Coordinates of C-alpha atoms in Angstrom, one line a residue:
M12 CA -92.7 -46.7 19.8
K13 CA -90.2 -44.2 18.5
S14 CA -86.5 -44.8 18.9
K15 CA -84.6 -42.5 21.2
Y16 CA -81.7 -41.9 18.7
L17 CA -81.5 -41.2 15.0
I18 CA -78.0 -41.6 13.6
I19 CA -77.6 -39.9 10.2
G20 CA -74.9 -41.7 8.3
S21 CA -73.5 -45.2 8.8
G22 CA -69.8 -44.8 8.1
Q23 CA -67.1 -45.7 10.6
L24 CA -68.5 -43.6 13.4
G25 CA -72.1 -44.2 12.6
Q26 CA -71.6 -48.0 12.7
E27 CA -69.9 -47.8 16.2
L28 CA -72.8 -45.7 17.5
I29 CA -75.4 -48.1 16.1
N30 CA -73.5 -51.0 17.7
L31 CA -73.4 -49.2 21.0
L32 CA -77.0 -48.1 21.1
N33 CA -78.3 -51.4 19.8
N34 CA -82.1 -51.5 19.7
D35 CA -82.7 -47.9 20.8
V36 CA -81.6 -46.4 17.5
E37 CA -82.7 -45.8 13.9
Y38 CA -80.2 -44.8 11.3
T39 CA -79.8 -43.7 7.7
Y40 CA -77.3 -44.8 5.1
H41 CA -76.3 -43.7 1.6
T42 CA -73.7 -46.0 0.0
M43 CA -74.3 -49.2 2.0
D44 CA -76.4 -50.5 4.8
P45 CA -74.1 -52.2 7.3
F46 CA -76.8 -53.8 9.4
N47 CA -79.6 -54.3 6.8
R48 CA -82.2 -52.4 8.8
G49 CA -81.5 -48.7 7.9
A50 CA -83.3 -46.2 5.8
Y51 CA -81.7 -45.1 2.6
L52 CA -81.4 -41.3 2.5
D53 CA -79.6 -38.8 0.3
I54 CA -79.1 -35.9 2.7
T55 CA -78.6 -33.5 -0.2
N56 CA -82.4 -34.0 -0.9
F57 CA -83.3 -31.5 1.8
D58 CA -87.0 -32.0 1.7
L59 CA -86.7 -35.7 2.2
L60 CA -84.1 -35.2 4.9
E61 CA -86.5 -33.0 6.9
D62 CA -89.4 -35.3 6.2
H63 CA -87.5 -38.4 7.4
I64 CA -86.4 -36.8 10.7
I65 CA -90.0 -35.6 11.4
K66 CA -91.5 -39.0 10.6
T67 CA -88.9 -40.7 12.8
M68 CA -89.5 -38.4 15.7
P69 CA -86.2 -39.0 17.5
E70 CA -85.4 -37.5 20.9
I71 CA -81.7 -37.2 19.9
I72 CA -80.2 -36.7 16.4
I73 CA -76.5 -37.5 15.8
N74 CA -75.3 -36.3 12.4
T75 CA -72.2 -38.3 11.4
A76 CA -72.8 -37.9 7.7
A77 CA -70.0 -35.9 5.9
L78 CA -67.9 -35.7 2.8
T79 CA -64.5 -36.2 4.5
D80 CA -62.3 -36.6 1.5
V81 CA -60.4 -33.4 1.8
D82 CA -59.3 -33.3 -1.8
K83 CA -62.7 -34.2 -3.2
C84 CA -64.1 -31.3 -1.2
E85 CA -61.7 -29.0 -3.0
T86 CA -62.6 -30.2 -6.5
D87 CA -66.3 -30.8 -6.0
R88 CA -67.3 -27.8 -3.9
N89 CA -71.0 -27.8 -4.6
I90 CA -71.6 -31.3 -3.2
A91 CA -69.2 -30.6 -0.3
L92 CA -71.2 -27.6 0.8
K93 CA -74.5 -29.4 0.5
I94 CA -73.4 -32.4 2.6
N95 CA -71.2 -30.7 5.2
G96 CA -72.9 -27.4 5.4
E97 CA -76.4 -27.0 4.1
A98 CA -77.7 -30.4 5.2
V99 CA -77.1 -29.3 8.8
K100 CA -79.4 -26.3 8.3
H101 CA -82.2 -28.7 7.4
I102 CA -81.5 -31.1 10.2
I103 CA -81.7 -28.2 12.6
R104 CA -85.0 -27.0 11.0
A105 CA -86.6 -30.5 11.6
A106 CA -85.1 -30.6 15.1
R107 CA -86.8 -27.3 16.0
V108 CA -90.1 -28.7 15.0
L109 CA -89.7 -31.8 17.2
G110 CA -87.7 -30.2 20.0
S111 CA -84.9 -32.8 19.4
Y112 CA -81.4 -32.6 20.8
V113 CA -78.8 -32.5 18.0
V114 CA -75.2 -33.6 18.0
Q115 CA -73.1 -32.4 15.0
I116 CA -69.8 -34.0 14.4
S117 CA -67.1 -31.6 13.2
T118 CA -63.4 -31.5 12.7
D119 CA -60.0 -30.2 13.7
Y120 CA -59.7 -28.8 10.2
V121 CA -61.7 -25.7 11.1
F122 CA -58.3 -24.5 12.4
D123 CA -55.3 -23.3 10.3
G124 CA -52.7 -25.5 12.1
E125 CA -50.4 -22.6 13.1
K126 CA -50.9 -23.1 16.8
G127 CA -51.9 -26.7 17.7
L128 CA -53.6 -28.0 20.9
Y129 CA -56.7 -25.9 20.0
K130 CA -59.3 -25.2 22.6
E131 CA -63.0 -24.9 21.9
D132 CA -62.9 -21.1 21.9
D133 CA -59.8 -20.6 19.8
L134 CA -60.0 -18.6 16.6
V135 CA -61.2 -20.7 13.7
N136 CA -59.5 -20.2 10.3
P137 CA -59.9 -23.1 7.8
I138 CA -57.3 -23.3 5.1
N139 CA -59.2 -25.8 2.8
Y140 CA -62.7 -26.1 1.6
Y141 CA -63.5 -29.2 3.7
G142 CA -62.7 -27.2 6.8
L143 CA -64.8 -24.3 5.6
T144 CA -67.9 -26.4 4.9
K145 CA -67.6 -28.1 8.3
L146 CA -67.4 -24.7 9.9
I147 CA -70.6 -23.6 8.1
G148 CA -72.2 -26.8 9.4
E149 CA -71.1 -25.8 12.9
S150 CA -72.6 -22.4 12.6
Y151 CA -76.0 -23.9 11.6
A152 CA -75.9 -26.3 14.5
L153 CA -74.9 -23.7 17.0
S154 CA -77.8 -21.5 15.9
Y155 CA -80.0 -24.0 17.8
D156 CA -79.8 -23.8 21.6
D157 CA -80.2 -27.6 22.1
S158 CA -77.2 -28.7 20.1
L159 CA -73.7 -29.9 20.7
V160 CA -70.8 -29.6 18.2
I161 CA -68.1 -32.3 18.8
R162 CA -64.8 -31.5 17.1
T163 CA -62.6 -34.5 16.6
S164 CA -59.5 -35.5 14.7
G165 CA -58.3 -38.4 12.6
I166 CA -61.2 -40.9 13.2
F167 CA -60.1 -44.4 12.4
R168 CA -61.6 -47.9 12.3
H169 CA -61.2 -49.9 9.1
K170 CA -60.2 -46.8 7.2
G171 CA -57.8 -43.9 7.9
F172 CA -54.1 -43.4 8.3
I173 CA -53.6 -46.0 11.1
P174 CA -55.1 -49.0 9.1
F175 CA -53.1 -47.8 6.1
V176 CA -49.9 -47.9 8.1
F177 CA -50.8 -51.3 9.5
S178 CA -51.3 -52.7 6.0
R179 CA -48.0 -51.2 4.7
L180 CA -46.1 -52.6 7.7
M181 CA -47.6 -56.1 7.3
N182 CA -46.6 -56.1 3.7
E183 CA -43.1 -54.7 4.6
K184 CA -43.5 -51.7 2.4
E185 CA -41.8 -48.3 2.8
I186 CA -43.9 -45.6 4.4
N187 CA -43.9 -41.9 3.8
A188 CA -45.4 -40.1 6.8
Y189 CA -46.4 -36.5 6.9
K190 CA -44.7 -34.4 9.6
G191 CA -47.9 -32.7 10.7
Y192 CA -49.5 -33.2 14.1
Y193 CA -53.1 -34.3 14.9
S194 CA -55.1 -36.1 17.6
P195 CA -56.3 -39.4 16.2
I196 CA -59.0 -41.4 18.0
S197 CA -60.7 -44.7 17.2
A198 CA -64.4 -44.6 16.1
K199 CA -65.3 -46.9 18.9
K200 CA -63.8 -44.7 21.6
L201 CA -65.3 -41.6 20.0
A202 CA -68.8 -43.2 19.9
E203 CA -68.6 -44.1 23.6
A204 CA -67.7 -40.4 24.4
I205 CA -70.6 -39.1 22.2
V206 CA -73.2 -41.3 24.0
K207 CA -71.9 -40.2 27.4
L208 CA -72.2 -36.5 26.3
T209 CA -75.7 -37.0 25.0
E210 CA -76.7 -38.6 28.3
K211 CA -75.5 -35.4 30.0
R212 CA -77.2 -33.3 27.3
K213 CA -74.2 -31.0 26.9
T214 CA -74.5 -28.1 24.5
G215 CA -72.0 -25.8 22.7
I216 CA -68.6 -27.1 21.5
I217 CA -66.5 -29.9 23.0
N218 CA -63.3 -31.4 21.6
V219 CA -63.2 -35.2 21.8
A220 CA -60.0 -36.6 20.4
G221 CA -56.8 -38.5 21.2
E222 CA -53.3 -37.5 22.1
R223 CA -51.3 -35.0 20.0
I224 CA -48.8 -36.9 17.8
S225 CA -47.2 -36.6 14.4
R226 CA -48.0 -39.1 11.7
Y227 CA -44.3 -39.9 11.6
D228 CA -44.1 -40.7 15.4
L229 CA -47.4 -42.6 15.2
T230 CA -46.0 -44.8 12.4
I231 CA -43.1 -45.6 14.6
E232 CA -45.4 -46.5 17.6
I233 CA -47.4 -48.9 15.3
A234 CA -44.2 -50.5 14.0
K235 CA -43.2 -51.1 17.6
L236 CA -46.5 -52.8 18.5
L237 CA -46.1 -55.1 15.5
N238 CA -42.4 -55.7 16.1
K239 CA -41.6 -54.4 12.6
N240 CA -38.5 -52.4 11.5
P241 CA -39.7 -50.6 8.3
I242 CA -38.2 -47.8 6.3
I243 CA -40.2 -44.7 7.4
K244 CA -39.6 -41.4 5.7
E245 CA -40.8 -38.1 7.2
V246 CA -42.1 -35.9 4.5
D247 CA -43.1 -32.2 4.4
N248 CA -46.0 -32.8 1.9
V249 CA -47.7 -35.5 -0.1
P250 CA -47.5 -34.8 -3.9
S251 CA -51.0 -36.3 -4.6
W252 CA -52.7 -33.9 -2.2
I253 CA -54.8 -31.1 -3.8
A254 CA -56.0 -29.3 -0.7
K255 CA -53.7 -27.7 1.9
R256 CA -53.5 -29.5 5.3
P257 CA -53.0 -27.7 8.6
Y258 CA -49.6 -28.5 10.0
D259 CA -50.7 -28.9 13.7
S260 CA -54.5 -29.4 14.1
S261 CA -54.2 -31.2 17.4
L262 CA -57.0 -30.5 19.9
D263 CA -57.0 -29.7 23.6
I264 CA -59.3 -32.2 25.3
S265 CA -59.2 -30.8 28.8
K266 CA -62.9 -29.8 28.7
A267 CA -64.0 -33.3 27.7
K268 CA -61.8 -34.9 30.4
A269 CA -63.3 -32.6 33.0
I270 CA -66.9 -33.7 32.0
L271 CA -66.3 -37.4 31.3
D272 CA -65.3 -39.6 34.2
F273 CA -63.3 -42.2 32.3
D274 CA -60.5 -42.2 29.7
F275 CA -61.2 -42.4 26.0
Y276 CA -57.9 -40.9 25.0
S277 CA -55.0 -43.3 25.6
L278 CA -53.0 -43.6 22.4
K279 CA -52.0 -47.2 23.3
E280 CA -55.7 -48.2 23.8
N281 CA -56.7 -46.4 20.6
L282 CA -54.0 -48.2 18.6
K283 CA -54.9 -51.6 20.1
Y284 CA -58.4 -51.3 18.7
V285 CA -57.1 -51.5 15.1
V286 CA -53.5 -52.9 15.4
I287 CA -54.0 -55.6 17.9
K288 CA -57.6 -56.6 17.2

């Protein structure tokens, strides 16, 4: 019997979705197989990508695969475009054959950061190549009527800014925190929201993210949870960054809140997932 779900990618979000969906899911991996039952797939091999989807025959496809290293996207544009953009075109091609429902995970970086608290219908204007490739992926997904684009922000689990801060605090090291704002959310909470939205078979674009906060203020909140009193410096930029970052890419999540009947978005609850556990 075919599985209801096919998860493409088994990173932080993919793993939480697999945990949540349990036996009703098949998944692909590229770098490592976290549960030792996935199918290896290089999504830049587009023929194999389409073949795998068609052979799997899923009712629902959730594409979590992405090159999310913003600086690597800037320096290796060819692979960034293939993974974040062109692969989505081929996922949609296979979905059309099967009549599958597709969920494409996108990013707050499709916006320029001049405004903040972006709604789904606000003007997109990416300022780095990562954001551009994700926007291209969105356009392919939205060309198919039975698709949902979920824009999110600052996903964290065992990787990301929040675990980085946690590690620095526990080792009593100074922290440089960027002034910019975003809407971080744990991979677990995001996965729960995604499954609920697939059950409702929503289409179009929906923002699913956490509360608007600066990385500086977030660092202070984490320090409070851990009863630490570190040296925290608020910085305008990070010298090692190659790509530009939007100053305020926070997302307005009122649409998701109206659709979903429970709260995924409490900053305290999101922090507890990594900091306390």
